Amino acid sequence: MTVVPAQTTSGLIAAPRAATPGTAFPAGFAWGAATAAYQIEGGVAEGGRTPSIWDVFSHTPGKVVNGDTGDIAVDHFHRFRDDVRMMADLGLTSYRFSLSWPRIQPTGRGPAVERGLDFYRALTDELLSHGITPVATLYHWDLPQHLEDLGGWTVRDTSYRFADYAALAAEALGDRIGTWTTLNEPWCSAFLGYASGVHAPGRTSPADALKAAHHLNLGHGLAVGVLRSALPASAQIAVSLNLHQIRPLTGDASDAEAARRIDAVGNRVFTDPILRGSYPADLLADTAHLVDWDALIRPEDLAEISRPIDLLGINYYTPTVVSSSENAEPAPRSEVHGASEHSPWPGADDVVFHLAPGEVTAMGWPIDATGLTDLLLDVHRAHPGLPMLVTENGAAFDDAVGPDGTVDDADRVAYLHDHIGAVARAIEAGADVRGYYLWSLMDNFEWAYGYEKRFGAVHVDYETLARTPKASARWYSEVIRRGGLA
Ligand code: FCB
């Protein structure tokens, strides 16, 4: 049997070709790992970088477990060459990372800082020299604090600031980065950042969260426009959404109604304007008492927001089980959405969340790979012809470090095996999935959980910052080498 090496060419995610023999995955499928700037870089005061909302939030007592911050993180800013070598040793064909807005454009306006761009030039050169396709995310949650002080995502001007920053990044890096995603998980930015307050900037206003959602959508669309003009015609533009795979608890009509409401404010608030050019009427009705949508949405906005994209990035960890308030006992909110008494679901805050049955990860998130197959097929049916990337999937576990520093994370191997299998099933059923990015390359700053939760395939010793591939990293290398599961 000939095994076709899974390699991408020319800095782009490949269009599907014949399946690698013995697997469902097309040759050229991108096998990657993902990270985000604030979670790994450190170097927060270097090269003119100014604080982002996450610097300020993490330095605010009580916001992050153990008072952890990203000041040093895993020092990727200084160790990126070794980290890229490690990726090459693992056989990754692609790497998804994010650009730090305050490193490139510290106050969120004005010219780019060359020293910030130089870091990403050097990183991408290093990736390309090892044959690893870079996928850059423009915004993985680190808004310059200067812009938050002016209103953050609740004000329209931030969308325009984001587009200007996108233009600076594309002009400087477009010669070496072929695949771009605008936003990572705007649901978290809007609803965890501005409604439940468990993420930066930590605000707790349902109305502000809805305004933020619209301005994130607008920022995305404006950025797609400037990326199209600044980048070569071959460039691929995407957005990464944490679409919720929603399951009503029972067959009751009231649970179906709960699922509809969460789908509106969890999924369609982004997918409808971006992919269909309109906001869902039911979302506007559910939230009409909170925000004046007519004043918020200008007539030209939806045409901007729905500029065509080339790929949809999907981040999946666990299914979302919901019921109406009449049905069953809820799971404690802290297990589902972090420790806040403020709901991240404007217009649907009476919906009750449950944990799907079965084993959970160290985050308390139920493990259910069927949710990933279902999600990819739902998107495939709702938006036929739209190529997808799984831009994040993975699991935190309480890894036990052996005396020699090795980590035998059989639980993570099992999780990854089941979820990569779930992607294979979606492909077999017709979904056009072009890549899989494991979250995360290495242990890192897990937002409000600080360094307590480890998602890495590579272990990081936070005293020495030494990196040691876990058993899951070695297992993933084999998957990549074979081009799929055995
Ligand atoms: C996602 C984030 C990513 C990481 C994983 C566990 O919501 O995009 O940065 O924290 O969850």
Coordinates of C-alpha atoms and ligand atoms in Angstrom, one line a residue:
M1 CA 0.0 0.0 0.0
T2 CA 1.4 3.4 -0.9
V3 CA 1.0 6.0 1.7
V4 CA 0.8 9.5 0.2
P5 CA 2.5 11.9 2.6
A6 CA 0.0 14.5 3.9
Q7 CA 1.7 17.7 2.9
T8 CA 0.3 21.1 2.1
T9 CA 2.0 23.1 -0.6
S10 CA 2.5 26.8 -1.3
G11 CA 1.4 28.0 2.1
L12 CA -2.3 27.2 1.4
I13 CA -4.7 24.6 2.7
A14 CA -5.1 22.1 -0.1
A15 CA -8.2 21.4 -2.0
P16 CA -9.2 17.7 -1.4
R17 CA -7.6 15.1 -3.6
A18 CA -8.0 11.3 -3.4
A19 CA -8.1 9.9 0.0
T20 CA -4.8 8.7 1.6
P21 CA -5.1 4.9 1.1
G22 CA -6.7 3.2 4.1
T23 CA -8.1 6.4 5.6
A24 CA -10.9 8.8 5.0
F25 CA -8.6 11.8 4.9
P26 CA -7.7 13.4 1.5
A27 CA -4.1 13.8 0.6
G28 CA -3.1 17.3 1.4
F29 CA -5.3 17.4 4.5
A30 CA -3.8 19.8 7.0
W31 CA -2.6 18.1 10.2
G32 CA -1.9 20.9 12.6
A33 CA -1.9 22.2 16.1
A34 CA -3.2 25.5 17.4
T35 CA -2.1 28.2 19.9
A36 CA -3.0 31.8 20.6
A37 CA -0.6 34.8 21.2
Y38 CA -1.6 35.7 24.8
Q39 CA -1.6 32.0 25.9
I40 CA 1.9 31.3 24.8
E41 CA 4.1 34.3 23.9
G42 CA 5.0 36.2 27.1
G43 CA 7.3 39.1 26.3
V44 CA 4.4 41.4 27.1
A45 CA 6.4 44.5 27.4
E46 CA 8.8 43.9 24.6
G47 CA 9.2 45.7 21.3
G48 CA 6.7 48.4 22.1
R49 CA 3.8 46.0 23.0
T50 CA 1.2 47.6 25.3
P51 CA -1.4 45.8 27.5
S52 CA -4.3 44.0 26.0
I53 CA -7.6 43.5 27.8
W54 CA -6.2 40.1 28.9
D55 CA -3.1 41.7 30.5
V56 CA -5.4 44.0 32.5
F57 CA -7.9 41.4 33.4
S58 CA -5.4 38.8 34.5
H59 CA -3.7 41.4 36.7
T60 CA -7.0 42.1 38.4
P61 CA -7.3 40.2 41.6
G62 CA -9.8 37.4 41.6
K63 CA -10.2 37.1 37.8
V64 CA -7.9 34.2 37.0
V65 CA -7.2 31.1 39.1
N66 CA -4.1 31.5 41.3
G67 CA -3.6 35.1 40.0
D68 CA -1.9 33.7 37.0
T69 CA -1.1 36.0 34.1
G70 CA 0.4 35.7 30.6
D71 CA 3.4 37.9 31.5
I72 CA 5.8 35.0 30.7
A73 CA 3.3 32.3 29.5
V74 CA 5.5 29.7 27.9
D75 CA 8.0 32.3 26.6
H76 CA 7.3 31.4 23.0
F77 CA 8.3 34.9 22.1
H78 CA 11.9 34.0 22.8
R79 CA 11.7 30.2 22.2
F80 CA 9.8 30.2 18.9
R81 CA 12.7 28.7 16.9
D82 CA 12.9 25.7 19.2
D83 CA 9.1 25.5 19.2
V84 CA 9.0 25.4 15.4
R85 CA 11.7 22.7 15.4
M86 CA 9.5 20.7 17.8
M87 CA 6.5 21.1 15.5
A88 CA 8.7 19.9 12.6
D89 CA 9.9 16.9 14.7
L90 CA 6.2 16.0 15.3
G91 CA 5.5 16.2 11.6
L92 CA 2.9 18.9 11.7
T93 CA 2.0 20.1 8.2
S94 CA 0.3 23.3 9.4
Y95 CA 0.3 25.5 12.5
R96 CA -2.5 27.9 13.6
F97 CA -1.4 30.8 15.8
S98 CA -2.6 34.3 16.4
L99 CA -1.1 37.7 15.9
S100 CA -1.1 39.9 19.0
W101 CA -2.8 43.1 18.0
P102 CA -1.1 45.2 20.7
R103 CA 2.3 43.9 19.6
I104 CA 1.6 45.0 16.0
Q105 CA -0.4 48.2 16.6
P106 CA 0.0 49.1 20.3
T107 CA -2.7 51.7 20.7
G108 CA -5.1 50.1 18.3
R109 CA -4.6 52.9 15.8
G110 CA -1.8 54.4 13.7
P111 CA 1.1 52.7 12.0
A112 CA 2.4 49.2 12.7
V113 CA 5.4 48.7 14.9
E114 CA 8.1 47.0 12.9
R115 CA 9.6 45.1 15.8
G116 CA 6.2 43.5 16.4
L117 CA 5.9 42.5 12.7
D118 CA 9.5 41.3 12.7
F119 CA 8.6 38.7 15.3
Y120 CA 5.8 37.3 13.1
R121 CA 8.0 37.5 10.0
A122 CA 10.7 35.4 11.8
L123 CA 8.1 33.0 13.1
T124 CA 6.5 32.4 9.7
D125 CA 9.9 32.2 7.9
E126 CA 10.8 29.5 10.4
L127 CA 7.6 27.6 9.7
L128 CA 7.9 27.9 6.0
S129 CA 11.5 26.7 6.1
H130 CA 10.3 23.5 7.8
G131 CA 7.5 23.1 5.3
I132 CA 4.8 24.0 7.8
T133 CA 1.8 26.0 6.5
P134 CA 1.1 29.0 8.7
V135 CA -2.5 29.8 9.5
A136 CA -2.8 33.2 11.2
T137 CA -5.7 34.4 13.3
L138 CA -5.9 38.1 13.6
Y139 CA -7.9 38.3 16.8
H140 CA -7.7 35.7 19.5
W141 CA -9.2 37.9 22.2
D142 CA -6.3 40.4 23.0
L143 CA -7.9 43.7 22.2
P144 CA -5.5 46.6 22.9
Q145 CA -6.7 48.0 26.3
H146 CA -6.6 51.5 24.7
L147 CA -9.5 50.5 22.6
E148 CA -11.4 49.0 25.5
D149 CA -11.0 52.3 27.3
L150 CA -12.8 53.9 24.4
G151 CA -15.7 51.4 24.6
G152 CA -14.2 48.1 23.3
W153 CA -16.4 46.0 21.1
T154 CA -19.5 47.7 22.3
V155 CA -18.7 50.7 20.0
R156 CA -18.7 50.7 16.3
D157 CA -15.4 52.4 15.9
T158 CA -13.6 49.2 17.1
S159 CA -14.8 47.4 14.0
Y160 CA -13.0 50.0 11.8
R161 CA -9.9 49.9 14.0
F162 CA -9.9 46.1 13.5
A163 CA -10.1 46.4 9.8
D164 CA -7.1 48.9 9.8
Y165 CA -5.1 46.5 11.9
A166 CA -6.0 43.7 9.5
A167 CA -4.7 45.8 6.6
L168 CA -1.4 46.4 8.4
A169 CA -0.9 42.7 9.1
A170 CA -1.8 41.6 5.6
E171 CA 0.5 44.2 3.9
A172 CA 3.4 43.1 6.1
L173 CA 2.8 39.4 6.2
G174 CA 0.7 38.6 3.2
D175 CA 3.8 37.5 1.2
R176 CA 4.3 34.6 3.6
I177 CA 0.9 33.7 5.1
G178 CA -1.6 32.4 2.6
T179 CA -4.4 31.4 5.1
W180 CA -6.0 33.9 7.5
T181 CA -8.7 33.8 10.0
T182 CA -10.3 37.0 11.2
L183 CA -11.8 36.2 14.6
N184 CA -11.4 33.3 17.0
E185 CA -14.7 32.4 18.7
P186 CA -16.5 35.8 18.7
W187 CA -19.1 34.2 20.9
C188 CA -16.6 34.1 23.7
S189 CA -15.4 37.6 23.1
A190 CA -19.0 39.0 23.1
F191 CA -20.8 36.8 25.7
L192 CA -18.1 35.7 28.1
G193 CA -16.3 39.1 27.8
Y194 CA -19.3 41.4 28.1
A195 CA -22.2 39.4 29.6
S196 CA -21.0 36.8 32.0
G197 CA -17.7 38.6 32.6
V198 CA -15.6 35.5 33.1
H199 CA -13.3 36.6 30.3
A200 CA -11.7 40.0 29.6
P201 CA -12.8 42.8 29.7
G202 CA -15.1 41.3 32.4
R203 CA -18.2 43.3 31.8
T204 CA -21.7 42.0 32.8
S205 CA -24.2 43.8 30.5
P206 CA -26.4 41.7 28.2
A207 CA -27.0 44.7 26.0
D208 CA -23.3 45.4 25.7
A209 CA -22.7 41.7 24.8
L210 CA -25.2 42.0 21.9
K211 CA -23.6 45.2 20.7
A212 CA -20.2 43.5 20.9
A213 CA -21.5 40.6 18.8
H214 CA -22.7 42.9 16.0
H215 CA -19.4 44.9 16.1
L216 CA -17.4 41.7 16.0
N217 CA -19.4 40.6 12.9
L218 CA -18.9 44.0 11.3
G219 CA -15.2 43.9 12.1
H220 CA -14.9 40.5 10.6
G221 CA -16.7 41.6 7.4
L222 CA -14.6 44.8 7.1
A223 CA -11.5 42.8 7.6
V224 CA -12.4 40.3 4.9
G225 CA -12.7 43.2 2.6
V226 CA -9.3 44.7 3.3
L227 CA -7.7 41.2 3.3
R228 CA -9.1 40.6 -0.1
S229 CA -7.5 43.8 -1.5
A230 CA -4.2 43.5 0.3
L231 CA -3.6 39.7 -0.2
P232 CA -2.8 37.8 -3.4
A233 CA -5.9 36.4 -5.2
S234 CA -4.9 32.9 -4.0
A235 CA -5.3 33.8 -0.3
Q236 CA -7.8 31.9 1.8
I237 CA -9.9 33.8 4.4
A238 CA -11.8 32.2 7.2
V239 CA -13.4 32.8 10.6
S240 CA -13.3 30.4 13.5
L241 CA -16.5 29.9 15.4
N242 CA -17.2 27.7 18.5
L243 CA -20.5 26.5 17.1
H244 CA -22.5 24.8 19.8
Q245 CA -23.8 21.3 19.0
I246 CA -27.1 21.7 20.7
R247 CA -29.1 18.8 22.0
P248 CA -32.5 19.2 23.7
L249 CA -32.7 17.1 26.9
T250 CA -36.0 15.5 25.9
G251 CA -38.4 15.4 23.0
D252 CA -40.7 18.0 24.7
A253 CA -41.6 21.0 22.6
S254 CA -40.4 23.2 25.5
D255 CA -36.9 21.7 25.2
A256 CA -36.9 22.2 21.4
E257 CA -37.8 25.8 22.1
A258 CA -34.9 26.1 24.6
A259 CA -32.6 24.6 21.9
R260 CA -33.9 27.1 19.3
R261 CA -33.1 30.0 21.6
I262 CA -29.6 28.9 22.4
D263 CA -28.9 28.1 18.7
A264 CA -30.0 31.7 17.9
V265 CA -27.8 33.5 20.4
G266 CA -25.0 30.8 20.4
N267 CA -24.7 30.0 16.7
R268 CA -26.9 31.8 14.2
V269 CA -26.0 35.3 15.7
F270 CA -22.8 34.7 13.7
T271 CA -23.5 32.2 11.0
D272 CA -26.6 33.9 9.6
P273 CA -25.1 37.4 9.1
I274 CA -21.7 36.0 8.0
L275 CA -23.0 33.2 5.7
R276 CA -26.5 34.4 4.8
G277 CA -26.4 38.2 5.0
S278 CA -29.1 38.6 7.6
Y279 CA -29.7 38.3 11.3
P280 CA -32.2 35.6 12.4
A281 CA -35.6 37.1 13.0
D282 CA -36.1 34.9 16.1
L283 CA -32.9 36.2 17.7
L284 CA -34.0 39.8 17.1
A285 CA -37.3 39.0 18.7
D286 CA -35.8 37.2 21.7
T287 CA -33.5 40.1 22.5
A288 CA -35.7 43.1 21.4
H289 CA -36.2 44.1 25.0
L290 CA -32.4 44.4 25.5
V291 CA -31.1 46.2 22.5
D292 CA -32.4 48.5 19.7
W293 CA -31.2 46.4 16.7
D294 CA -32.5 49.0 14.2
A295 CA -30.2 51.6 15.7
L296 CA -27.3 49.2 16.0
I297 CA -27.4 47.7 12.5
R298 CA -26.8 50.2 9.7
P299 CA -28.3 49.4 6.3
E300 CA -24.9 48.7 4.7
D301 CA -23.6 46.5 7.5
L302 CA -25.0 43.1 6.3
A303 CA -23.4 43.4 2.9
E304 CA -20.0 44.0 4.6
I305 CA -20.5 41.2 7.1
S306 CA -21.5 38.6 4.5
R307 CA -18.5 39.1 2.2
P308 CA -17.7 35.6 1.0
I309 CA -15.2 33.5 2.9
D310 CA -13.2 30.6 1.7
L311 CA -13.2 28.3 4.7
L312 CA -15.2 28.1 7.9
G313 CA -13.1 27.3 11.0
I314 CA -15.0 25.2 13.6
N315 CA -13.9 24.7 17.2
Y316 CA -15.4 21.8 19.0
Y317 CA -14.9 20.4 22.5
T318 CA -18.2 19.1 23.9
P319 CA -22.0 19.0 23.1
T320 CA -24.4 21.5 24.7
V321 CA -27.4 19.9 26.3
V322 CA -30.3 22.2 27.1
S323 CA -33.9 22.1 28.5
S324 CA -36.6 24.6 29.3
S325 CA -36.7 25.7 32.9
E326 CA -39.6 23.3 33.5
N327 CA -37.5 20.3 32.9
A328 CA -35.0 18.6 35.2
E329 CA -32.3 19.9 37.6
P330 CA -29.7 22.1 36.0
A331 CA -25.9 21.4 36.2
P332 CA -24.2 23.9 38.4
R333 CA -23.6 26.9 36.2
S334 CA -19.9 27.0 37.2
E335 CA -19.5 23.5 35.6
V336 CA -20.9 24.8 32.3
H337 CA -19.9 28.4 31.9
G338 CA -17.4 29.3 34.6
A339 CA -18.0 30.9 37.9
S340 CA -20.3 33.8 37.2
E341 CA -23.8 34.5 38.4
H342 CA -24.3 36.5 35.2
S343 CA -25.7 34.6 32.2
P344 CA -23.8 34.6 28.9
W345 CA -27.1 34.0 27.1
P346 CA -29.0 37.3 26.6
G347 CA -32.6 36.6 25.8
A348 CA -32.3 33.0 26.8
D349 CA -31.1 33.2 30.4
D350 CA -33.9 31.0 31.6
V351 CA -32.6 28.0 29.5
V352 CA -31.2 25.2 31.7
F353 CA -27.9 23.6 30.9
H354 CA -27.0 19.9 31.5
L355 CA -23.9 17.8 31.3
A356 CA -24.1 15.2 28.6
P357 CA -23.7 11.7 30.1
G358 CA -20.3 10.0 30.3
E359 CA -16.8 10.8 31.1
V360 CA -15.6 14.4 31.5
T361 CA -12.3 16.1 30.9
A362 CA -10.4 18.1 33.6
M363 CA -12.5 21.1 32.5
G364 CA -15.6 19.1 33.5
W365 CA -16.6 19.0 29.8
P366 CA -18.4 15.7 28.8
I367 CA -16.5 13.7 26.1
D368 CA -18.7 13.0 23.1
A369 CA -17.1 12.7 19.7
T370 CA -20.4 12.1 18.0
G371 CA -21.1 15.8 18.5
L372 CA -18.2 16.7 16.2
T373 CA -19.5 14.5 13.4
D374 CA -23.0 15.9 13.8
L375 CA -21.7 19.5 13.9
L376 CA -19.7 19.1 10.7
L377 CA -22.6 17.5 8.9
D378 CA -25.1 20.1 10.2
V379 CA -22.8 22.8 8.8
H380 CA -22.3 20.9 5.5
R381 CA -26.1 20.6 5.1
A382 CA -26.9 24.1 6.1
H383 CA -24.1 25.7 3.9
P384 CA -23.4 23.2 1.1
G385 CA -20.1 23.7 -0.6
L386 CA -18.4 25.6 2.2
P387 CA -15.1 24.0 3.0
M388 CA -14.4 23.6 6.7
L389 CA -11.4 23.3 9.0
V390 CA -11.5 22.0 12.5
T391 CA -9.5 24.9 13.9
E392 CA -9.6 23.6 17.5
N393 CA -10.3 20.3 19.2
G394 CA -8.6 18.7 22.2
A395 CA -8.9 18.1 26.0
A396 CA -7.4 19.1 29.3
F397 CA -6.5 16.3 31.7
D398 CA -4.7 16.2 35.0
D399 CA -1.5 14.8 33.5
A400 CA 0.7 12.8 35.7
V401 CA 4.4 13.5 35.1
G402 CA 6.6 10.4 35.5
P403 CA 9.9 10.6 37.4
D404 CA 11.7 11.0 34.1
G405 CA 9.4 13.9 33.1
T406 CA 7.4 11.8 30.6
V407 CA 3.6 12.0 30.5
D408 CA 1.6 9.0 29.5
D409 CA -1.7 10.8 28.7
A410 CA -3.7 7.8 27.5
D411 CA -6.9 9.7 28.2
R412 CA -5.9 12.5 25.7
V413 CA -4.9 9.8 23.2
A414 CA -8.3 8.3 23.5
Y415 CA -10.0 11.7 23.2
L416 CA -8.0 12.6 20.1
H417 CA -8.5 9.2 18.5
D418 CA -12.3 9.4 18.9
H419 CA -12.5 13.0 17.6
I420 CA -10.2 12.4 14.6
G421 CA -12.4 9.4 13.9
A422 CA -15.4 11.7 14.2
V423 CA -13.9 14.0 11.5
A424 CA -13.3 10.9 9.3
R425 CA -17.0 9.9 9.6
A426 CA -18.1 13.4 8.6
I427 CA -15.8 13.3 5.6
E428 CA -17.1 9.9 4.6
A429 CA -20.6 11.3 4.8
G430 CA -19.7 14.1 2.4
A431 CA -18.5 17.1 4.5
D432 CA -15.6 19.0 2.9
V433 CA -13.2 19.1 5.9
R434 CA -9.7 20.2 4.9
G435 CA -7.7 20.2 8.1
Y436 CA -7.6 19.4 11.8
Y437 CA -5.8 21.5 14.4
L438 CA -5.2 19.9 17.8
W439 CA -5.7 22.3 20.7
S440 CA -3.1 22.8 21.8
L441 CA 0.5 22.3 20.7
M442 CA 1.7 22.7 24.3
D443 CA 0.4 23.5 27.8
N444 CA -0.4 27.2 28.1
F445 CA -2.3 30.0 29.9
E446 CA -5.9 28.7 29.8
W447 CA -7.6 32.0 30.3
A448 CA -9.6 32.2 33.5
Y449 CA -8.2 28.9 34.6
G450 CA -4.6 30.1 34.4
Y451 CA -2.0 27.4 34.2
E452 CA -4.1 24.9 36.1
K453 CA -5.6 23.3 33.0
R454 CA -3.3 21.5 30.6
F455 CA -4.4 21.1 27.0
G456 CA -1.0 20.5 25.4
A457 CA 0.2 17.5 23.4
V458 CA 3.6 18.8 24.7
H459 CA 4.1 19.2 28.4
V460 CA 5.5 22.4 29.7
D461 CA 7.3 22.5 33.1
Y462 CA 6.3 26.0 34.3
E463 CA 9.5 26.2 36.5
T464 CA 12.0 25.5 33.8
L465 CA 9.8 26.1 30.7
A466 CA 11.2 22.8 29.4
R467 CA 9.0 21.2 26.7
T468 CA 8.4 17.4 26.7
P469 CA 6.2 15.7 24.1
K470 CA 3.5 13.7 25.9
A471 CA 2.5 10.2 24.6
S472 CA -0.3 12.0 22.8
A473 CA 2.2 14.0 20.7
R474 CA 4.0 10.9 19.7
W475 CA 0.7 9.2 18.9
Y476 CA -0.4 12.3 16.8
S477 CA 2.9 12.1 14.9
E478 CA 2.1 8.6 13.8
V479 CA -1.4 9.6 12.7
I480 CA 0.1 12.4 10.6
R481 CA 2.7 10.0 9.2
R482 CA 0.0 7.6 8.1
G483 CA -2.3 10.3 6.9
G484 CA -5.1 9.1 9.3
L485 CA -6.1 6.6 11.9
A486 CA -4.8 3.1 11.5
Ligands
FCB1 C1 -11.2 27.8 23.2 C2 -10.2 28.9 22.9 C3 -8.8 28.5 23.1 C4 -8.6 27.5 24.3 C5 -9.6 26.4 24.2 C6 -9.6 25.4 25.3 O1 -12.4 28.4 23.5 O2 -10.3 29.4 21.6 O3 -8.0 29.6 23.3 O4 -8.7 28.2 25.5 O5 -10.9 26.9 24.2

